[in-house]
Coordinates of C-alpha atoms and ligand atoms in Angstrom, one line a residue:
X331 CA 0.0 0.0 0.0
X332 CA 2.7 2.4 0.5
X333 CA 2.1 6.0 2.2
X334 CA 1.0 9.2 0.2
X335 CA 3.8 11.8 0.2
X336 CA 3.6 14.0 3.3
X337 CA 4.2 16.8 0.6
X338 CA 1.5 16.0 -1.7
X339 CA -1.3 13.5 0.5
X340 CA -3.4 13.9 -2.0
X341 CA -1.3 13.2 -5.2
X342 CA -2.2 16.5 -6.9
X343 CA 0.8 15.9 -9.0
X344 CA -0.7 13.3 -10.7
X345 CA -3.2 15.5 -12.0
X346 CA -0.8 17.3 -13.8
X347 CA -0.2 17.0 -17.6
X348 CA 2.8 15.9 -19.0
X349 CA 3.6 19.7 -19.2
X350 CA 2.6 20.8 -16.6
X351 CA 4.9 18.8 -14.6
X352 CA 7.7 19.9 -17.1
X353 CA 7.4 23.3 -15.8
X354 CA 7.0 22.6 -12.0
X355 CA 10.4 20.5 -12.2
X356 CA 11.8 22.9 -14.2
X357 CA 11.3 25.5 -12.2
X358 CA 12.1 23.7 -8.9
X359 CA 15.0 22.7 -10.4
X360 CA 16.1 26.4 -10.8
X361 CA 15.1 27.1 -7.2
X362 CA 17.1 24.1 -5.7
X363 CA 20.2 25.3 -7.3
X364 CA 20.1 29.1 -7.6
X365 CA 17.2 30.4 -5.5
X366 CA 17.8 28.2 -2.2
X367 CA 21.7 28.8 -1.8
X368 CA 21.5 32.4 -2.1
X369 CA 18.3 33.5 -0.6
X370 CA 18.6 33.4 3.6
X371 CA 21.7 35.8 2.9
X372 CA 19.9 37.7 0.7
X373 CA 17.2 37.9 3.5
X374 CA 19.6 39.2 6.0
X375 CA 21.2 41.7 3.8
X376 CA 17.8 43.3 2.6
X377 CA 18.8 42.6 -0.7
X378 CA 16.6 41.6 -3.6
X379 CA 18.2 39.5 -6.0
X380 CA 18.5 41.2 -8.8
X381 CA 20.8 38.4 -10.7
X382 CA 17.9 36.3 -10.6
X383 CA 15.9 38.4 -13.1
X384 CA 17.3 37.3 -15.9
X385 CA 17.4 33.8 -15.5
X386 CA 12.7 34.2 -14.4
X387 CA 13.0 35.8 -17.9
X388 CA 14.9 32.7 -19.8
X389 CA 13.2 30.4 -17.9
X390 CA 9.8 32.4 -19.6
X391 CA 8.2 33.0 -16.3
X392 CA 7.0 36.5 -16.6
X393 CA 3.6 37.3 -18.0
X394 CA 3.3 33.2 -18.7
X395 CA -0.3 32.9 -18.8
X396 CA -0.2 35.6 -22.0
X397 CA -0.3 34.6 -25.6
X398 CA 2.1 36.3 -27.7
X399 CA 4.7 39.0 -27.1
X400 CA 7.3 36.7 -26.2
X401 CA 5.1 35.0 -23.5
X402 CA 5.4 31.0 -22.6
X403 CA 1.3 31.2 -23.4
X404 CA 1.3 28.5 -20.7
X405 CA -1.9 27.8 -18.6
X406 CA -3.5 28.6 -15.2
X407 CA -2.3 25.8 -13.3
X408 CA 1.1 26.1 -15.1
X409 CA 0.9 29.9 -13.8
X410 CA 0.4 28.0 -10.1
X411 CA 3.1 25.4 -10.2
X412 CA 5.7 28.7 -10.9
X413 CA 4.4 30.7 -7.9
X414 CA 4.3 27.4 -5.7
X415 CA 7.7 26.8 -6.7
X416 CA 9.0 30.0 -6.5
X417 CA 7.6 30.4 -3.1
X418 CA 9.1 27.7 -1.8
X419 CA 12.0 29.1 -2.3
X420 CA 11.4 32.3 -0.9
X421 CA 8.2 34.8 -0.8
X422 CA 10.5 37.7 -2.2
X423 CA 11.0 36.0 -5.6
X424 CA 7.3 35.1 -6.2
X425 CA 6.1 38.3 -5.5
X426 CA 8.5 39.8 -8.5
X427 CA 6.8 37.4 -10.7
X428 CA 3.6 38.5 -9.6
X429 CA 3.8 42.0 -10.1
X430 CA 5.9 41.8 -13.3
X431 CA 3.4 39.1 -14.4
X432 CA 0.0 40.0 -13.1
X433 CA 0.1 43.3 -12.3
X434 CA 2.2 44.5 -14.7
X435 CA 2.2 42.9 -18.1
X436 CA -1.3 41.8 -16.7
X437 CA -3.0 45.3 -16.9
X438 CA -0.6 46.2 -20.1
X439 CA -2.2 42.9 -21.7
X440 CA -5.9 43.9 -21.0
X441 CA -5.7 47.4 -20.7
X442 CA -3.3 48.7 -22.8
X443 CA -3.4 50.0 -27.0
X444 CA -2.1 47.8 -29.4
X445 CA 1.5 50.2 -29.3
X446 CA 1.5 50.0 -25.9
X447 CA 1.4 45.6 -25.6
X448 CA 4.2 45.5 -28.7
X449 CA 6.5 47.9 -27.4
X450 CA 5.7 47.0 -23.3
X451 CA 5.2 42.9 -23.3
X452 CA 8.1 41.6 -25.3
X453 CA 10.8 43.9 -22.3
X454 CA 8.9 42.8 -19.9
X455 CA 9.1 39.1 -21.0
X456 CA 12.4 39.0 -21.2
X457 CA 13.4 40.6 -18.0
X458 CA 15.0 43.8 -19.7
X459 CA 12.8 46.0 -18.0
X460 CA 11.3 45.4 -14.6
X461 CA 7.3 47.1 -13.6
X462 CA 5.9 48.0 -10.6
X463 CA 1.8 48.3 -9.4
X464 CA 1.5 51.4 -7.7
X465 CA -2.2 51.4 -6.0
X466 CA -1.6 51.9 -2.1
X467 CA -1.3 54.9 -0.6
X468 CA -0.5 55.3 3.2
X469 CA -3.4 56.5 4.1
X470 CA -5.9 53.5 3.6
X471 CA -4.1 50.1 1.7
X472 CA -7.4 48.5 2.0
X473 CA -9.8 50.7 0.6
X474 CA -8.1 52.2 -2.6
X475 CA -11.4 54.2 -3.7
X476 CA -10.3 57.0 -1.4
X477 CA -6.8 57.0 -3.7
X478 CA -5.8 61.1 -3.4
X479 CA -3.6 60.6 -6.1
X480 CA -4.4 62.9 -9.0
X481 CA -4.1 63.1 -12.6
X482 CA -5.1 66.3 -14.5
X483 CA -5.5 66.8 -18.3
X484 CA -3.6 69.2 -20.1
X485 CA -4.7 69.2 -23.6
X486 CA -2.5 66.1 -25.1
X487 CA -1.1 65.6 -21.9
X488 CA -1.6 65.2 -18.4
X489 CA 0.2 65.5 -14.6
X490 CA -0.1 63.1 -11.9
X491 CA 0.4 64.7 -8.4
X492 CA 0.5 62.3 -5.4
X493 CA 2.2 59.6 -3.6
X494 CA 2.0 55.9 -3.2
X495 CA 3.7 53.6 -0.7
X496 CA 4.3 50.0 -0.1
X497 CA 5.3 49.4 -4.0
X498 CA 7.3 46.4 -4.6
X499 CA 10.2 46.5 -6.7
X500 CA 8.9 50.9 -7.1
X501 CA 12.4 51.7 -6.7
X502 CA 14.0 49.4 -9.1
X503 CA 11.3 49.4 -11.9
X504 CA 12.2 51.0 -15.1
X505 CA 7.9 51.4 -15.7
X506 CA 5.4 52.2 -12.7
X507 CA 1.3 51.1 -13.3
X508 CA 0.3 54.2 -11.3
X509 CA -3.4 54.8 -10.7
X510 CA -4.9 58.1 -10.1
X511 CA -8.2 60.0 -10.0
X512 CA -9.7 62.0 -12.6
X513 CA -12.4 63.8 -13.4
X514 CA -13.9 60.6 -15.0
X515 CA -13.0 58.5 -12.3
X516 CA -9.6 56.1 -11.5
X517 CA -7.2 55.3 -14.6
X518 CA -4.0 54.1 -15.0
X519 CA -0.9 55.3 -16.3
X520 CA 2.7 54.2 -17.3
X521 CA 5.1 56.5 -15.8
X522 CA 8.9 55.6 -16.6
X523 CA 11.9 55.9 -14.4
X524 CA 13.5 59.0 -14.7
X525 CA 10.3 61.6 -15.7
X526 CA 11.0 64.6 -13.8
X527 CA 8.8 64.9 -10.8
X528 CA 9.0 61.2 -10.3
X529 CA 10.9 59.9 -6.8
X530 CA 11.5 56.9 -5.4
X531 CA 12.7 55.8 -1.8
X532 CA 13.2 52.6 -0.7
X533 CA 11.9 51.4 2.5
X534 CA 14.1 50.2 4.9
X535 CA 13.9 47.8 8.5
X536 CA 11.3 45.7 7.2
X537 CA 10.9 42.4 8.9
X538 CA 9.1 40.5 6.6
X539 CA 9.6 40.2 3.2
X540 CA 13.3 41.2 3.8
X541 CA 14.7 39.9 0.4
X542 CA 12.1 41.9 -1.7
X543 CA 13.0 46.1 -2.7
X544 CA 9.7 47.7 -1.6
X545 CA 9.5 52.1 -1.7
X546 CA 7.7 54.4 -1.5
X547 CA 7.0 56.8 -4.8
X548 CA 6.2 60.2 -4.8
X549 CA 4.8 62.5 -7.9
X550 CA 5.1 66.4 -8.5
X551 CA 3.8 67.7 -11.4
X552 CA 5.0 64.7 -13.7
X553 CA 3.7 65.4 -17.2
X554 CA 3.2 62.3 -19.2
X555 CA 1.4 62.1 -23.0
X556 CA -2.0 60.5 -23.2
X557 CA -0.5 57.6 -25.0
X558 CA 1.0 56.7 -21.5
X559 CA -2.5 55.8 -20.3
X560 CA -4.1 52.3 -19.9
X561 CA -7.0 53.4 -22.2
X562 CA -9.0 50.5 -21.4
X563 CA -8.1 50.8 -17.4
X564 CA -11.4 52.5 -16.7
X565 CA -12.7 52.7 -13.0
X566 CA -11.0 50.7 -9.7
X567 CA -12.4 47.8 -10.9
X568 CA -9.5 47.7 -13.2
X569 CA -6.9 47.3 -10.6
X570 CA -9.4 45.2 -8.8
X571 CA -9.4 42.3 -12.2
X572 CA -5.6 42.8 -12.1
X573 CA -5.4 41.6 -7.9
X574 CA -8.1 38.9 -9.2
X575 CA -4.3 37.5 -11.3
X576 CA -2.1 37.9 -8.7
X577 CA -4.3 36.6 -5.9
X578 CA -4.4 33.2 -7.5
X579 CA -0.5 33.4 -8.1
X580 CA -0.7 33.9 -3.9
X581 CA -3.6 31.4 -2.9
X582 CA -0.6 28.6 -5.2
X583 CA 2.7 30.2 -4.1
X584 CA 1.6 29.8 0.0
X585 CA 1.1 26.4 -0.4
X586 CA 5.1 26.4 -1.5
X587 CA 6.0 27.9 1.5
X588 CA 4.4 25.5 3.8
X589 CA 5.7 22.7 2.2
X590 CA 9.5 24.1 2.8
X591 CA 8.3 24.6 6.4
X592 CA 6.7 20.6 6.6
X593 CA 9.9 19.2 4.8
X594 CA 11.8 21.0 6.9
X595 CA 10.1 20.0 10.2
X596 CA 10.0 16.4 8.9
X597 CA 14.0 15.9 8.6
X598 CA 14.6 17.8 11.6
X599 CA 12.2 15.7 14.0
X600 CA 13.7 12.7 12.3
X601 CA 17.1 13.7 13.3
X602 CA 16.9 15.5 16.4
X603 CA 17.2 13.0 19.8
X604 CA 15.3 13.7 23.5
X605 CA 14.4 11.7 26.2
X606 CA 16.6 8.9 24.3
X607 CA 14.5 8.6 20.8
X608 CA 13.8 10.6 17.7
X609 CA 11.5 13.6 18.3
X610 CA 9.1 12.4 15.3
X611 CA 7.9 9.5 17.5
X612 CA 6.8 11.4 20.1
X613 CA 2.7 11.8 20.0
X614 CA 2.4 15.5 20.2
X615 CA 4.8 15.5 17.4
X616 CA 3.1 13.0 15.1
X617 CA 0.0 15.1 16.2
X618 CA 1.2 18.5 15.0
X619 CA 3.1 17.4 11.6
X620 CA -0.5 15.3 10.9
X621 CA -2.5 19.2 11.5
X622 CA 0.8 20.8 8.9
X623 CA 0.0 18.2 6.5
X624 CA -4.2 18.8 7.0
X625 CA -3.8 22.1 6.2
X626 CA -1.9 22.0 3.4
X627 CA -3.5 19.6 1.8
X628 CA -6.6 21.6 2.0
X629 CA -4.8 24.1 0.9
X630 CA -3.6 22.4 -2.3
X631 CA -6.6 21.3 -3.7
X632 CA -8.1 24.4 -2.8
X633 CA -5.7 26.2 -5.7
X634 CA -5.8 23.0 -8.1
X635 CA -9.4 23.6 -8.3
X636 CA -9.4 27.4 -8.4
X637 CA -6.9 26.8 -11.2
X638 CA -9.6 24.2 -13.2
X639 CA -12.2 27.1 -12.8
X640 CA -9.8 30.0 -14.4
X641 CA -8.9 27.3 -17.1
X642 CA -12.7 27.8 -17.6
X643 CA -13.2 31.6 -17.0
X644 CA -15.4 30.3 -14.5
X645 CA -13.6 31.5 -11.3
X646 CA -15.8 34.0 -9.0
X647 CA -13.9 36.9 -7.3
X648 CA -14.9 35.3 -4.1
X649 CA -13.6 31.8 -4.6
X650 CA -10.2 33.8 -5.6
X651 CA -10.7 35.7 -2.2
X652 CA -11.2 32.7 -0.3
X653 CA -8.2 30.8 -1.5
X654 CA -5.9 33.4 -1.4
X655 CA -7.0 34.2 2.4
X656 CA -7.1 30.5 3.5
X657 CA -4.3 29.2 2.2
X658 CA -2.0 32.0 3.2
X659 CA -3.6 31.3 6.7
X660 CA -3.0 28.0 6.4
X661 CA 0.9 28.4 5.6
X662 CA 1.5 31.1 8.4
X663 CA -0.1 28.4 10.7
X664 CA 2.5 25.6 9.3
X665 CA 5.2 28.1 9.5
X666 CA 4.9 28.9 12.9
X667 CA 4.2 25.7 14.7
X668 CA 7.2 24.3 12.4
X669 CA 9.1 27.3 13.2
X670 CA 8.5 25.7 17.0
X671 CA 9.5 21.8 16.3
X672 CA 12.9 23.2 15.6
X673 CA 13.1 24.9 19.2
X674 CA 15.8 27.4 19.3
X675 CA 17.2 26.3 15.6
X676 CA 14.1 27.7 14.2
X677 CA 14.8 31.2 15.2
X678 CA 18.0 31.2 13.1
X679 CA 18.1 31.8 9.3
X680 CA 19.8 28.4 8.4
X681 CA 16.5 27.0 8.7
X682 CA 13.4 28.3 6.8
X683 CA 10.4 27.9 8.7
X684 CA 11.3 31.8 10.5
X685 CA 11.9 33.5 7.6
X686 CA 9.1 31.8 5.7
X687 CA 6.4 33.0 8.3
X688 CA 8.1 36.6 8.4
X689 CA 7.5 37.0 5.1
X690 CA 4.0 35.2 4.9
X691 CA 3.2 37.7 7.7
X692 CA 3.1 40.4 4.1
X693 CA 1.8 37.7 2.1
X694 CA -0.8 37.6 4.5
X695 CA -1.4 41.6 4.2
X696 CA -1.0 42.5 0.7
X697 CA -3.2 42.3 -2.3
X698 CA -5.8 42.3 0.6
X699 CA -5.8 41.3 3.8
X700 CA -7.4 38.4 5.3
X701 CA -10.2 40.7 7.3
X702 CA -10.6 42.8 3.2
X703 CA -10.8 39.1 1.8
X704 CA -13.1 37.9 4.8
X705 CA -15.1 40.8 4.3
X706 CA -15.9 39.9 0.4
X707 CA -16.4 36.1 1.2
X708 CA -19.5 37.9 3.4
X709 CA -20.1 39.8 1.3
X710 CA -20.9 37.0 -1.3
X711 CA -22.5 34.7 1.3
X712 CA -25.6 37.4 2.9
X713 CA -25.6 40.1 -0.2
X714 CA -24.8 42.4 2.2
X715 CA -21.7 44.6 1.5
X716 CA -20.1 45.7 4.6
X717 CA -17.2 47.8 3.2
Ligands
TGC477 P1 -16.5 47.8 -5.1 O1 -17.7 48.7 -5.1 O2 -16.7 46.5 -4.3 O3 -16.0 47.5 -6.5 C1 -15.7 48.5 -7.5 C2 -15.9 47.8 -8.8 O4 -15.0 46.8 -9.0 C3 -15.6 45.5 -9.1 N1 -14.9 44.5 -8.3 C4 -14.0 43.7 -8.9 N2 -13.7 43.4 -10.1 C5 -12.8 42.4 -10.4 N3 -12.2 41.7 -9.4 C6 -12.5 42.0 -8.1 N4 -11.9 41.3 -7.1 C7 -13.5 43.0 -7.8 N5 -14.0 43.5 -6.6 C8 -14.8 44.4 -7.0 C9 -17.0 45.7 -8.6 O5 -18.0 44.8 -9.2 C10 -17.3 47.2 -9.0 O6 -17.6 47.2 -10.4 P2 -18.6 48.2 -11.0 O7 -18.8 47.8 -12.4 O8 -19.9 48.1 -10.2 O9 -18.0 49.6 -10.9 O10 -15.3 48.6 -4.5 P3 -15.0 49.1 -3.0 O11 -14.4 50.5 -3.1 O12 -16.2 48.9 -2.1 O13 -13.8 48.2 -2.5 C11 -14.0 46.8 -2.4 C12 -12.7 46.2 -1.8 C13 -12.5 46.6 -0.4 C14 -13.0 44.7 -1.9 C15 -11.4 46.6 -2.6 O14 -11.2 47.9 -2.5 C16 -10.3 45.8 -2.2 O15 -10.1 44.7 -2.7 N6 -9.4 46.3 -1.3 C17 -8.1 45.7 -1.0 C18 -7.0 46.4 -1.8 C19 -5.9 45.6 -2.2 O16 -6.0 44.4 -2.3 N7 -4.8 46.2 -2.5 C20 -3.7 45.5 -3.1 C21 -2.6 46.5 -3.6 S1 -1.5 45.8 -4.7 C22 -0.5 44.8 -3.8 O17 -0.7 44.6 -2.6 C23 0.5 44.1 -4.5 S2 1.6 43.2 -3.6 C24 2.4 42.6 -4.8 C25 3.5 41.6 -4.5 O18 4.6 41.9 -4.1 O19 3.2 40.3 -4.7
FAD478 P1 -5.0 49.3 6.3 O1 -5.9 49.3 5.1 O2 -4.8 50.5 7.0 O3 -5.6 48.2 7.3 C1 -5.2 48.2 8.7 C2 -6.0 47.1 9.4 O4 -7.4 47.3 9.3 C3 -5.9 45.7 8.7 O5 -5.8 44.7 9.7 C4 -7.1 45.5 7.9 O6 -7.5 44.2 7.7 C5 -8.1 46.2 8.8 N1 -9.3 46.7 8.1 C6 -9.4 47.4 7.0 N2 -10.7 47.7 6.6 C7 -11.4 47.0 7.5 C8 -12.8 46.9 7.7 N3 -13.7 47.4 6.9 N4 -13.3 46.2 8.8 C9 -12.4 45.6 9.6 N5 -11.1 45.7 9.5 C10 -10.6 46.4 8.5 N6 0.6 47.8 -2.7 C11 0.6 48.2 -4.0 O7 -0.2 48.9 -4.5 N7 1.6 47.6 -4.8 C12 2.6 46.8 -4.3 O8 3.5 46.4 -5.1 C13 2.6 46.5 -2.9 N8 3.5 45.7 -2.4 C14 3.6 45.6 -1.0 C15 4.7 45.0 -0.4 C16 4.8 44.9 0.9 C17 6.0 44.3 1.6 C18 3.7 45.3 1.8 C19 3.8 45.1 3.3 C20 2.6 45.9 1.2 C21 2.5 46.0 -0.2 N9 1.5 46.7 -0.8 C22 1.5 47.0 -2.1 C23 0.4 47.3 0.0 C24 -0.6 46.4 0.5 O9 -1.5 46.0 -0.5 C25 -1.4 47.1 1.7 O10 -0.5 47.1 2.8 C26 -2.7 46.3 2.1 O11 -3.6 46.5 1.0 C27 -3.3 46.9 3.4 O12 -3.3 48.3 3.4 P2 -2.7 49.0 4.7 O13 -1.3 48.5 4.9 O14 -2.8 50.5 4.4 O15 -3.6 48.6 5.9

């Protein structure tokens, strides 16, 4: 009979096509050997990897799911396997592919003219130019309506006055996605690096998320031409169908995370010796690694089938909510009471539980947090908005 793999209880591997499991080793392989060697130092030093952008871009993992412009054109649960992979090599790296994927190339893809996808999409793809998502502002993350950000028309042109905060990779990007009020509501625009007016600063002492570049942008008077706006990007809901993308990256990627923290727990319960036998058969352990393995096997067939719905076009804003709030629930859970079997070990960066649940502590924040995501789950269940 055999036993199913702590990692996958519910062989959701096997449901893979041939492909699909091409790109999950593929990419795994690529973590193994250039992600996991580099990344707790990396963590220490506040450092994003830069180096590594280059080889997401051979390896075709930016802006996958898009057909054309130098895209992979792969599918949804393709899309998942990267960010689950990625993510269990460190939360830092998956987020760059989300935003350059998602939010990025994602609103340039369905927003954007024509001359905007053929001159944007193909740098993008191939890592030449990195994007940022600039939606938050400091004064209310979770309710981006109340953006003060403003753009004004000036004939051809217009001028975006404002400031945004929290913006991953805002002070390395060569293109921002900046959104801003008009008169006609919010749109979006691509501001480059270097318009005058246009500052970045990155934020510093984070504790969470350590190996990502995250700033804070700020916008005086930058004049940019009306072909620098998303003409199709009209209203919030916009950003909102863009979050829809990189929430499901998220609700797949967390499920990476924990398994790092099981795998980890397992070889180090194995291995560790008290009150003269191994640690993992002791009750309470047994007990705790049987809840990790629960919830994320919940967790994993909770994205596999959000995937087989996208596939489909048939996934509801609230079944992307749910995932993407329960699953990164779930892996903060595993993190921490991994984090724990390793006793005082765990606390140290040569073992990844810690730094894992550090950084699922943003994961767990950004592109909504679990009470925003609880809120439209409610929302969905009594027809009653509570916002
Ligand atoms: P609301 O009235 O609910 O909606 C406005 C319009 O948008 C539509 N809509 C959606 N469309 C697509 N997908 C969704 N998930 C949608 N949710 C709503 C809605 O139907 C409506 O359309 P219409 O035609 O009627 O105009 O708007 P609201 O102002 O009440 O806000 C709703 C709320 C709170 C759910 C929304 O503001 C929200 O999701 N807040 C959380 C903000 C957030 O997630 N920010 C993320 C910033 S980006 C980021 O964190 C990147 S991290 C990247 C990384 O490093 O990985
Ligand atoms: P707030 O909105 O101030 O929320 C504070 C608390 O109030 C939270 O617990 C929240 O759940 C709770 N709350 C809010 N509304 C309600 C309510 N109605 N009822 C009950 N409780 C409520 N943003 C971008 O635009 N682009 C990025 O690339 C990006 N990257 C990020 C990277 C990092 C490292 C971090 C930490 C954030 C990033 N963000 C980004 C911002 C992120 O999306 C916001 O932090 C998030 O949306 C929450 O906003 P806030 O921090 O202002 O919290």
């Amino acid at each position: 009979m055999g036993s199913p793999d702590p990692l996958d209880f519910y062989a959701v591997g096997a449901l893979l096509s041939d492909d699909e499991r091409l790109v999950r080793d593929t990419v795994a392989r690529f973590v193994d050997r250039e992600v996991t060697p580099i990344i707790a130092e990396c963590f220490a030093a506040e450092r994003f990897p830069v180096e590594l952008v280059p080889r997401l871009a051979e390896l075709g993992l930016f802006g996958a799911t898009i057909r054309g412009y130098g895209c992979a054109g792969l599918g949804y649960t393709a899309y998942g396997l990267i960010c689950e992979e990625l993510e269990r090599g460190d939360s830092s790296v998956r987020s760059c592919v989300s935003v350059q994927s998602s939010l990025v190339m994602g609103a340039i893809h369905q927003f954007g003219s024509e001359e905007q996808r053929s001159h944007w999409l193909p740098e993008l793809a191939r890592g030449a130019k990195l994007g940022c998502f600039a939606l938050t502002e400091s004064h209310g993350g979770s309710d981006p309506a109340r953006m003060r950000t403003r753009a004004r028309r000036h004939g051809g042109d217009w001028t975006l006055d404002g400031a945004k905060h929290w913006i991953t990779n805002g002070a390395l990007a060569d293109v921002a996605v900046v959104w801003a009020m008009t008169d006609d509501g919010v749109n979006a625009f691509l501001v480059e690096r270097g318009a005058s007016g246009f500052e970045s600063r990155v934020i510093k002492n984070k504790m969470s998320l350590r190996a990502s570049s995250t700033a804070e942008l700020a916008f005086t008077d930058v004049r940019v031409p009306e072909s620098a706006r998303l003409p199709e990007a009209n209203g919030l809901k916009a950003a909102l169908q863009c979050l829809d993308e990189a929430r499901f990256g998220i609700a797949w990627g967390a499920c990476g995370a924990a398994r790092d923290c099981i795998d980890t727990a397992l070889r180090y319960t194995e291995s560790r010796e008290l009150f003269g036998r191994p640690l993992n058969q002791t009750q309470l352990i047994q007990t705790r690694l049987a809840d990790a393995v629960r919830k994320l096997a919940g967790a994993q067939l909770v994205a596999w089938r959000l995937a087989q719905l996208k596939e489909r076009g048939a996934a509801m804003n609230a079944q992307v909510s749910l995932a993407k709030w329960s699953n990164v629930r779930a892996a903060l859970d595993i993190a921490r009471d991994c984090r724990d079997m390793l006793g005082a070990a765990g606390i140290t960066l040569d073992h990844s539980p810690m730094r894992h649940m550090l950084n699922l502590e943003t994961v767990i924040t950004y592109e909504g947090t679990q009470s925003i995501h609880e809120l439209i789950v409610g929302r969905a269940l009594t027809g009653q908005s509570a916002f």
